mmCIF file of C-alpha atoms in Angstrom:
data_model
loop_
_atom_site.group_PDB
_atom_site.id
_atom_site.type_symbol
_atom_site.label_atom_id
_atom_site.label_comp_id
_atom_site.label_asym_id
_atom_site.label_seq_id
_atom_site.Cartn_x
_atom_site.Cartn_y
_atom_site.Cartn_z
ATOM 1 C CA SER A 8 -54.111 13.638 2.564
ATOM 2 C CA ASN A 9 -51.959 10.847 1.067
ATOM 3 C CA GLN A 10 -49.242 13.368 0.221
ATOM 4 C CA MET A 11 -49.377 14.696 3.772
ATOM 5 C CA ALA A 12 -49.152 11.187 5.142
ATOM 6 C CA ASN A 13 -46.119 10.467 2.962
ATOM 7 C CA LYS A 14 -44.407 13.647 4.157
ATOM 8 C CA LYS A 15 -45.201 12.712 7.726
ATOM 9 C CA THR A 16 -43.803 9.207 7.217
ATOM 10 C CA ASN A 17 -40.613 10.530 5.601
ATOM 11 C CA ILE A 18 -39.926 12.854 8.507
ATOM 12 C CA LEU A 19 -40.658 10.180 11.061
ATOM 13 C CA VAL A 20 -38.573 7.499 9.306
ATOM 14 C CA ASN A 21 -35.626 9.478 7.919
ATOM 15 C CA PRO A 22 -34.175 10.556 11.273
ATOM 16 C CA ASP A 23 -33.040 7.017 12.039
ATOM 17 C CA LYS A 24 -31.264 6.830 8.711
ATOM 18 C CA LEU A 25 -29.797 10.273 9.206
ATOM 19 C CA PHE A 26 -28.558 9.511 12.697
ATOM 20 C CA LYS A 27 -27.034 6.247 11.458
ATOM 21 C CA THR A 28 -25.330 8.192 8.703
ATOM 22 C CA PHE A 29 -24.008 10.755 11.168
ATOM 23 C CA GLU A 30 -22.797 7.975 13.449
ATOM 24 C CA ARG A 31 -21.015 6.342 10.545
ATOM 25 C CA GLN A 32 -19.497 9.647 9.510
ATOM 26 C CA GLU A 33 -18.416 10.293 13.067
ATOM 27 C CA PHE A 34 -16.730 6.885 13.150
ATOM 28 C CA VAL A 35 -15.012 7.550 9.825
ATOM 29 C CA ARG A 36 -13.793 10.921 11.093
ATOM 30 C CA PHE A 37 -12.512 9.315 14.294
ATOM 31 C CA ARG A 38 -10.788 6.541 12.336
ATOM 32 C CA ASP A 39 -9.162 9.051 10.003
ATOM 33 C CA LYS A 40 -7.952 11.160 12.935
ATOM 34 C CA VAL A 41 -6.410 8.108 14.596
ATOM 35 C CA SER A 42 -4.837 7.103 11.288
ATOM 36 C CA PHE A 43 -3.383 10.605 10.875
ATOM 37 C CA ILE A 44 -1.836 10.450 14.357
ATOM 38 C CA LEU A 45 -0.413 6.963 13.795
ATOM 39 C CA GLY A 46 0.874 7.894 10.342
ATOM 40 C CA SER A 47 2.655 10.964 11.669
ATOM 41 C CA PHE A 48 4.024 9.018 14.634
ATOM 42 C CA ASN A 49 5.255 6.273 12.297
ATOM 43 C CA VAL A 50 7.389 8.751 10.342
ATOM 44 C CA ALA A 51 8.841 10.310 13.497
ATOM 45 C CA PHE A 52 9.472 6.956 15.203
ATOM 46 C CA THR A 53 11.104 5.512 12.074
ATOM 47 C CA CYS A 54 13.539 8.431 12.029
ATOM 48 C CA PHE A 55 14.229 7.891 15.727
ATOM 49 C CA LEU A 56 14.976 4.190 15.244
ATOM 50 C CA LEU A 57 17.160 4.883 12.217
ATOM 51 C CA GLY A 58 19.325 7.334 14.157
ATOM 52 C CA ARG A 59 19.237 5.918 17.686
ATOM 53 C CA LEU A 60 18.178 2.241 17.664
ATOM 54 C CA PRO A 61 18.672 0.831 14.144
ATOM 55 C CA GLU A 62 18.894 -2.711 15.537
ATOM 56 C CA TRP A 63 15.159 -2.508 16.308
ATOM 57 C CA MET A 64 14.139 -1.693 12.758
ATOM 58 C CA PRO A 65 13.485 -5.344 11.726
ATOM 59 C CA PHE A 66 11.051 -5.792 14.641
ATOM 60 C CA PHE A 67 9.278 -2.510 13.917
ATOM 61 C CA PHE A 68 8.950 -3.566 10.285
ATOM 62 C CA THR A 69 7.520 -6.931 11.334
ATOM 63 C CA ILE A 70 4.859 -5.412 13.586
ATOM 64 C CA LYS A 71 3.702 -3.072 10.840
ATOM 65 C CA ALA A 72 3.778 -5.766 8.154
ATOM 66 C CA ILE A 73 1.627 -8.200 10.108
ATOM 67 C CA THR A 74 -0.806 -5.531 11.306
ATOM 68 C CA LEU A 75 -1.273 -3.573 8.076
ATOM 69 C CA ILE A 76 -1.327 -6.491 5.637
ATOM 70 C CA SER A 77 -3.755 -8.454 7.833
ATOM 71 C CA THR A 78 -6.015 -5.407 8.119
ATOM 72 C CA ARG A 79 -5.864 -4.857 4.369
ATOM 73 C CA TYR A 80 -6.757 -8.489 3.674
ATOM 74 C CA LEU A 81 -9.853 -8.261 5.866
ATOM 75 C CA ALA A 82 -10.907 -4.961 4.281
ATOM 76 C CA TYR A 83 -10.214 -6.084 0.720
ATOM 77 C CA ARG A 84 -11.885 -9.451 1.247
ATOM 78 C CA LYS A 85 -15.219 -7.721 1.830
ATOM 79 C CA LYS A 86 -14.784 -5.734 -1.394
ATOM 80 C CA GLY A 87 -13.639 -8.664 -3.532
ATOM 81 C CA MET A 88 -10.212 -7.056 -3.886
ATOM 82 C CA HIS A 89 -8.153 -9.556 -1.874
ATOM 83 C CA TYR A 90 -6.536 -11.019 -5.014
ATOM 84 C CA TYR A 91 -4.411 -7.872 -5.001
ATOM 85 C CA LEU A 92 -2.492 -9.567 -2.184
ATOM 86 C CA TYR A 93 -1.116 -12.076 -4.697
ATOM 87 C CA ASP A 94 0.746 -9.212 -6.379
ATOM 88 C CA PHE A 95 4.523 -9.070 -6.454
ATOM 89 C CA CYS A 96 4.906 -6.376 -3.776
ATOM 90 C CA TYR A 97 3.228 -8.594 -1.164
ATOM 91 C CA PHE A 98 5.388 -11.521 -2.249
ATOM 92 C CA VAL A 99 8.468 -9.396 -1.577
ATOM 93 C CA ASN A 100 7.243 -8.464 1.896
ATOM 94 C CA PHE A 101 6.705 -12.172 2.572
ATOM 95 C CA ILE A 102 10.239 -13.186 1.563
ATOM 96 C CA VAL A 103 11.608 -10.284 3.630
ATOM 97 C CA LEU A 104 9.978 -11.831 6.713
ATOM 98 C CA LEU A 105 11.288 -15.205 5.573
ATOM 99 C CA TYR A 106 14.833 -13.818 5.508
ATOM 100 C CA LEU A 107 14.537 -12.037 8.846
ATOM 101 C CA TYR A 108 13.251 -15.013 10.848
ATOM 102 C CA VAL A 109 13.854 -18.242 8.932
ATOM 103 C CA PHE A 110 16.964 -17.870 6.753
ATOM 104 C CA PRO A 111 18.989 -14.933 8.178
ATOM 105 C CA ASN A 112 22.255 -16.744 7.350
ATOM 106 C CA ARG A 113 21.508 -16.936 3.611
ATOM 107 C CA ARG A 114 23.346 -14.059 1.990
ATOM 108 C CA ILE A 115 21.776 -14.613 -1.406
ATOM 109 C CA LEU A 116 18.340 -14.143 0.149
ATOM 110 C CA PHE A 117 19.464 -10.831 1.643
ATOM 111 C CA VAL A 118 20.732 -9.687 -1.751
ATOM 112 C CA ILE A 119 17.462 -10.716 -3.426
ATOM 113 C CA CYS A 120 15.409 -8.865 -0.807
ATOM 114 C CA PHE A 121 17.669 -5.811 -1.074
ATOM 115 C CA SER A 122 17.333 -5.842 -4.868
ATOM 116 C CA PHE A 123 13.557 -6.215 -4.901
ATOM 117 C CA ALA A 124 13.081 -3.625 -2.147
ATOM 118 C CA ASN A 125 15.217 -0.945 -3.788
ATOM 119 C CA GLY A 126 14.215 -1.905 -7.311
ATOM 120 C CA PRO A 127 10.592 -2.625 -8.303
ATOM 121 C CA LEU A 128 9.079 -1.823 -4.881
ATOM 122 C CA ALA A 129 10.732 1.568 -4.425
ATOM 123 C CA TRP A 130 10.059 2.636 -8.018
ATOM 124 C CA ALA A 131 6.417 1.589 -7.634
ATOM 125 C CA ILE A 132 5.912 4.699 -5.483
ATOM 126 C CA LEU A 133 6.501 6.680 -8.660
ATOM 127 C CA THR A 134 4.650 4.417 -11.099
ATOM 128 C CA TRP A 135 1.656 3.729 -8.811
ATOM 129 C CA ARG A 136 1.683 7.291 -7.447
ATOM 130 C CA ASN A 137 1.693 6.167 -3.821
ATOM 131 C CA SER A 138 1.049 9.151 -1.580
ATOM 132 C CA MET A 139 1.874 10.004 2.019
ATOM 133 C CA VAL A 140 -1.701 10.677 3.122
ATOM 134 C CA TYR A 141 -1.626 10.295 6.894
ATOM 135 C CA HIS A 142 -5.376 10.148 7.529
ATOM 136 C CA SER A 143 -5.928 7.241 5.104
ATOM 137 C CA ILE A 144 -5.157 3.764 6.423
ATOM 138 C CA ASP A 145 -5.383 2.386 2.902
ATOM 139 C CA LYS A 146 -2.906 4.871 1.408
ATOM 140 C CA MET A 147 -0.492 4.547 4.335
ATOM 141 C CA THR A 148 -0.632 0.756 3.972
ATOM 142 C CA SER A 149 0.287 1.116 0.291
ATOM 143 C CA ILE A 150 3.162 3.385 1.294
ATOM 144 C CA PHE A 151 4.395 0.806 3.795
ATOM 145 C CA ILE A 152 4.148 -2.072 1.294
ATOM 146 C CA HIS A 153 6.451 -0.234 -1.112
ATOM 147 C CA LEU A 154 8.581 1.968 1.165
ATOM 148 C CA GLY A 155 8.870 -0.228 4.279
ATOM 149 C CA PRO A 156 11.302 -2.805 2.789
ATOM 150 C CA PRO A 157 13.603 -0.159 1.217
ATOM 151 C CA ILE A 158 13.891 1.660 4.552
ATOM 152 C CA LEU A 159 14.543 -1.626 6.359
ATOM 153 C CA PHE A 160 17.347 -2.708 4.035
ATOM 154 C CA TYR A 161 18.828 0.779 3.874
ATOM 155 C CA THR A 162 19.086 0.614 7.659
ATOM 156 C CA MET A 163 20.601 -2.888 7.685
ATOM 157 C CA ARG A 164 23.091 -2.069 4.934
ATOM 158 C CA TRP A 165 24.387 1.262 6.220
ATOM 159 C CA TYR A 166 23.572 1.549 9.941
ATOM 160 C CA TYR A 167 23.292 -1.758 11.756
ATOM 161 C CA ALA A 168 22.633 -5.432 11.091
ATOM 162 C CA ALA A 169 22.853 -8.026 13.878
ATOM 163 C CA PRO A 170 25.670 -10.634 13.745
ATOM 164 C CA PHE A 171 23.292 -13.457 12.731
ATOM 165 C CA TYR A 172 22.318 -11.675 9.496
ATOM 166 C CA ASN A 173 24.560 -12.719 6.621
ATOM 167 C CA ILE A 174 25.047 -9.644 4.462
ATOM 168 C CA CYS A 175 28.739 -9.770 3.558
ATOM 169 C CA GLY A 176 29.176 -13.526 3.182
ATOM 170 C CA THR A 177 29.771 -14.320 6.824
ATOM 171 C CA THR A 178 27.961 -14.381 10.156
ATOM 172 C CA GLY A 179 29.202 -13.678 13.666
ATOM 173 C CA GLN A 180 30.024 -10.016 13.064
ATOM 174 C CA ALA A 181 27.600 -7.134 13.179
ATOM 175 C CA LEU A 182 27.492 -4.792 10.224
ATOM 176 C CA ILE A 183 27.939 -1.282 11.624
ATOM 177 C CA ASP A 184 27.951 1.855 9.468
ATOM 178 C CA GLY A 185 28.366 -0.263 6.330
ATOM 179 C CA LYS A 186 31.387 -2.209 7.640
ATOM 180 C CA LEU A 187 31.902 -5.431 9.580
ATOM 181 C CA GLU A 188 33.279 -5.208 13.099
ATOM 182 C CA ASP A 189 36.782 -5.996 11.863
ATOM 183 C CA GLY A 190 36.610 -3.005 9.512
ATOM 184 C CA THR A 191 36.177 -4.865 6.237
ATOM 185 C CA THR A 192 33.629 -3.743 3.677
ATOM 186 C CA CYS A 193 31.571 -5.840 1.288
ATOM 187 C CA THR A 194 30.163 -5.552 -2.187
ATOM 188 C CA ILE A 195 28.020 -7.480 -4.648
ATOM 189 C CA ASP A 196 28.491 -8.137 -8.342
ATOM 190 C CA PHE A 197 26.035 -7.252 -11.071
ATOM 191 C CA PHE A 198 24.699 -10.804 -11.465
ATOM 192 C CA GLU A 199 23.921 -11.076 -7.759
ATOM 193 C CA ALA A 200 22.164 -7.734 -7.751
ATOM 194 C CA SER A 201 20.317 -7.737 -11.064
ATOM 195 C CA VAL A 202 20.154 -11.294 -12.468
ATOM 196 C CA TYR A 203 19.781 -13.785 -9.597
ATOM 197 C CA PRO A 204 16.587 -12.068 -8.338
ATOM 198 C CA PHE A 205 14.807 -13.218 -11.486
ATOM 199 C CA ILE A 206 14.777 -16.803 -10.201
ATOM 200 C CA PRO A 207 12.241 -16.059 -7.419
ATOM 201 C CA TYR A 208 10.580 -13.489 -9.702
ATOM 202 C CA PHE A 209 9.781 -16.118 -12.325
ATOM 203 C CA LEU A 210 8.601 -18.525 -9.628
ATOM 204 C CA TRP A 211 6.210 -15.866 -8.342
ATOM 205 C CA GLN A 212 4.992 -14.974 -11.838
ATOM 206 C CA LEU A 213 4.314 -18.609 -12.726
ATOM 207 C CA THR A 214 2.496 -19.240 -9.453
ATOM 208 C CA TYR A 215 0.482 -16.047 -9.848
ATOM 209 C CA LEU A 216 -0.685 -16.946 -13.357
ATOM 210 C CA ILE A 217 -1.590 -20.498 -12.363
ATOM 211 C CA LYS A 218 -3.617 -19.188 -9.413
ATOM 212 C CA THR A 219 -5.452 -16.322 -11.148
ATOM 213 C CA GLU A 220 -5.762 -17.647 -14.709
ATOM 214 C CA VAL A 221 -6.191 -21.410 -14.170
ATOM 215 C CA VAL A 222 -7.070 -22.586 -10.659
ATOM 216 C CA SER A 223 -9.300 -19.673 -9.612
ATOM 217 C CA LYS A 224 -10.226 -18.168 -12.977
ATOM 218 C CA LYS A 225 -13.913 -19.157 -12.771
ATOM 219 C CA LYS A 226 -14.160 -17.903 -9.205
ATOM 220 C CA VAL A 227 -12.521 -14.589 -10.123
ATOM 221 C CA THR A 228 -14.899 -14.170 -13.075
ATOM 222 C CA ASN A 229 -18.126 -15.320 -11.425
ATOM 223 C CA LEU A 230 -17.598 -13.432 -8.163
ATOM 224 C CA LYS A 231 -16.154 -10.415 -9.995
ATOM 225 C CA TYR A 232 -12.979 -10.361 -7.931
ATOM 226 C CA VAL A 233 -10.528 -7.600 -8.778
ATOM 227 C CA THR A 234 -6.977 -8.329 -9.935
ATOM 228 C CA SER A 235 -4.211 -6.024 -11.126
ATOM 229 C CA PHE A 236 -4.650 -7.172 -14.714
ATOM 230 C CA LYS A 237 -8.409 -6.522 -14.625
ATOM 231 C CA THR A 238 -7.749 -3.079 -13.125
ATOM 232 C CA PHE A 239 -5.460 -2.128 -16.010
ATOM 233 C CA MET A 240 -7.922 -3.590 -18.525
ATOM 234 C CA GLU A 241 -10.718 -1.384 -17.166
ATOM 235 C CA ASP A 242 -8.660 1.784 -16.711
ATOM 236 C CA LYS A 243 -9.510 3.442 -20.043
ATOM 237 C CA LYS A 244 -7.309 6.464 -19.330
ATOM 238 C CA GLY A 245 -4.234 4.499 -18.211
ATOM 239 C CA PHE A 246 -1.037 4.111 -20.235
ATOM 240 C CA VAL A 247 -1.003 0.323 -19.915
ATOM 241 C CA ASN A 248 -4.627 0.076 -21.020
ATOM 242 C CA GLY A 249 -3.742 1.933 -24.193
ATOM 243 C CA LEU A 250 -1.203 -0.787 -25.014
ATOM 244 C CA ILE A 251 -3.438 -3.800 -24.371
ATOM 245 C CA ARG A 252 -7.083 -2.825 -24.956
ATOM 246 C CA ASP A 253 -7.102 -3.574 -28.707
ATOM 247 C CA TYR A 254 -5.917 -7.160 -28.267
ATOM 248 C CA SER A 255 -7.570 -10.420 -27.264
ATOM 249 C CA TYR A 256 -7.562 -11.405 -23.592
ATOM 250 C CA GLY A 257 -4.705 -13.881 -23.964
ATOM 251 C CA ARG A 258 -2.483 -11.540 -25.958
ATOM 252 C CA ALA A 259 -3.283 -8.628 -23.635
ATOM 253 C CA LEU A 260 -2.262 -10.779 -20.655
ATOM 254 C CA PHE A 261 1.008 -11.682 -22.385
ATOM 255 C CA ILE A 262 1.767 -8.008 -23.040
ATOM 256 C CA PHE A 263 0.920 -7.144 -19.431
ATOM 257 C CA VAL A 264 3.256 -9.844 -18.079
ATOM 258 C CA SER A 265 5.987 -8.692 -20.470
ATOM 259 C CA LEU A 266 5.605 -5.091 -19.304
ATOM 260 C CA GLN A 267 5.959 -6.229 -15.690
ATOM 261 C CA PHE A 268 9.121 -8.134 -16.583
ATOM 262 C CA GLY A 269 10.585 -5.154 -18.429
ATOM 263 C CA TYR A 270 9.762 -2.802 -15.548
ATOM 264 C CA THR A 271 11.406 -5.170 -13.045
ATOM 265 C CA ALA A 272 14.511 -5.566 -15.218
ATOM 266 C CA LEU A 273 14.958 -1.804 -15.604
ATOM 267 C CA THR A 274 14.560 -1.086 -11.892
ATOM 268 C CA LEU A 275 17.141 -3.753 -10.976
ATOM 269 C CA ILE A 276 19.914 -2.209 -13.102
ATOM 270 C CA PRO A 277 21.201 0.343 -10.501
ATOM 271 C CA ILE A 278 21.071 -2.053 -7.526
ATOM 272 C CA LYS A 279 24.837 -2.666 -7.397
ATOM 273 C CA LEU A 280 25.439 1.084 -7.133
ATOM 274 C CA LEU A 281 22.874 1.358 -4.338
ATOM 275 C CA PHE A 282 24.562 -1.480 -2.448
ATOM 276 C CA ASP A 283 28.110 -0.160 -2.899
ATOM 277 C CA TYR A 284 27.694 3.602 -2.388
ATOM 278 C CA GLN A 285 25.924 5.036 0.634
ATOM 279 C CA TRP A 286 25.663 8.554 -0.799
ATOM 280 C CA PHE A 287 23.920 7.197 -3.893
ATOM 281 C CA HIS A 288 21.570 5.025 -1.853
ATOM 282 C CA THR A 289 20.778 7.944 0.471
ATOM 283 C CA ALA A 290 20.024 10.276 -2.426
ATOM 284 C CA PHE A 291 17.789 7.607 -3.956
ATOM 285 C CA MET A 292 15.842 7.127 -0.701
ATOM 286 C CA ILE A 293 15.391 10.882 -0.278
ATOM 287 C CA GLY A 294 14.097 11.110 -3.845
ATOM 288 C CA ILE A 295 11.559 8.309 -3.349
ATOM 289 C CA LEU A 296 10.413 9.842 -0.058
ATOM 290 C CA LEU A 297 9.995 13.274 -1.670
ATOM 291 C CA ILE A 298 7.897 11.735 -4.457
ATOM 292 C CA SER A 299 5.549 10.151 -1.901
ATOM 293 C CA LEU A 300 5.284 13.471 -0.032
ATOM 294 C CA TRP A 301 4.624 15.364 -3.263
ATOM 295 C CA ASN A 302 1.876 12.906 -4.173
ATOM 296 C CA GLY A 303 0.419 13.347 -0.696
ATOM 297 C CA ALA A 304 0.544 17.134 -0.970
ATOM 298 C CA ASN A 305 -1.247 16.965 -4.321
ATOM 299 C CA PHE A 306 -3.938 14.779 -2.805
ATOM 300 C CA TYR A 307 -4.567 17.101 0.148
ATOM 301 C CA ILE A 308 -4.548 20.319 -1.883
ATOM 302 C CA GLU A 309 -6.050 19.235 -5.198
ATOM 303 C CA VAL A 310 -8.382 16.390 -4.188
ATOM 304 C CA PHE A 311 -9.111 16.220 -0.492
ATOM 305 C CA ALA A 312 -9.838 19.918 0.040
ATOM 306 C CA LYS A 313 -12.420 19.950 -2.765
ATOM 307 C CA LYS A 314 -14.062 16.722 -1.610
ATOM 308 C CA TYR A 315 -14.171 17.905 1.989
ATOM 309 C CA THR A 316 -15.835 21.180 0.952
ATOM 310 C CA GLU A 317 -18.380 19.303 -1.136
ATOM 311 C CA GLU A 318 -19.152 16.948 1.746
ATOM 312 C CA LEU A 319 -19.731 19.892 4.086
ATOM 313 C CA LYS A 320 -22.176 21.401 1.587
ATOM 314 C CA LYS A 321 -24.041 18.101 1.376
ATOM 315 C CA LEU A 322 -24.387 17.976 5.168
ATOM 316 C CA VAL A 323 -26.274 21.291 5.369
ATOM 317 C CA PRO A 324 -29.671 20.032 4.078
ATOM 318 C CA LEU A 325 -29.255 16.797 6.020
ATOM 319 C CA GLU A 326 -28.709 18.691 9.248
ATOM 320 C CA GLN A 327 -31.722 20.886 8.503
ATOM 321 C CA GLU A 328 -33.886 17.821 7.911
ATOM 322 C CA ALA A 329 -32.597 16.239 11.100
ATOM 323 C CA ALA A 330 -33.471 19.412 13.020
ATOM 324 C CA LEU A 331 -37.035 19.320 11.683
ATOM 325 C CA SER A 332 -37.399 15.662 12.578
ATOM 326 C CA LYS A 333 -36.720 16.427 16.241
ATOM 327 C CA GLN A 334 -40.197 18.022 16.536
ATOM 328 C CA PRO A 335 -42.598 15.310 15.332
ATOM 329 C CA SER A 336 -45.374 16.218 17.749
ATOM 330 C CA GLN A 337 -45.615 19.803 16.476
ATOM 331 C CA GLN A 338 -45.661 18.593 12.886
ATOM 332 C CA ASP A 339 -48.371 16.045 13.748
ATOM 333 C CA HIS A 340 -50.524 18.773 15.350
ATOM 334 C CA SER A 341 -50.217 21.101 12.338
ATOM 335 C CA TRP A 342 -51.160 18.340 9.937
ATOM 336 C CA ASP A 343 -54.171 17.331 12.055
ATOM 337 C CA LYS A 344 -55.480 20.886 11.837
ATOM 338 C CA LYS A 345 -55.066 20.957 8.065
ATOM 339 C CA LEU A 346 -56.716 17.594 7.669
#
């Protein structure tokens, strides 16, 4: 009779859990559908602005930056992953906003933002395997963090930049189709494009290390917060992990920082060519976009389809159990007869 009572209790109690699960799944499905629509609309609307209203691109970028990064902070905070937002890519997005609204007349800041956007951020889509997965808010946020600034500065460099933005060493003239209103063109030298950006880079790196390895080290350790360095340390299959796992913590951190520096230096080398030649910059942007689409296609075909099929199979017994739980009175009557 105890076994019967346990079965009876399970059927009477489980429905609430099942219905809560279904409600949560329904919400997740709804959220993913909305994300897919917004992700698809974002691509189409970005193309529209680029071709028809390029002067609005900075404002569109700003809306997305504030919305997506704020949403990510709230989501990552709950998971103990918010220290990711101290990473270099978020720092770049911050100084982009700083240039757009606080120091638009500082040409050197434009050059630094252009270099970072089309250097380490754009190449991160390849190295971090960012994917254009429209139904995932998290993946689309990662795409924006790394692809949003390159698109913005491609637009400002070759389509339109308002007169108050100093791109060619002067203000008062709009930059239209890569030229000032008086028809003159502009260029940058190698040191501007690939050497000066290391000044803010080193400032970020120093601040990052002081924050994560000195000021908040105990908090990060005790609360098990996730950082980029810890992620690479724990990724046993990763390339970086293979280079640092056999060393002490301090030496591994030094190697990790050195690898970041080397990666940044390499990706800054072609910046002058990207700034000076529209065809080269366009080909580069198309290549980066195709990589993100290829990664997204791989996710949908190789990963998502399998996971979705598995999830559907898991739902079958749950739905059967839920169907049985809708008839508690009949089950009670049958048990009473047996007892």
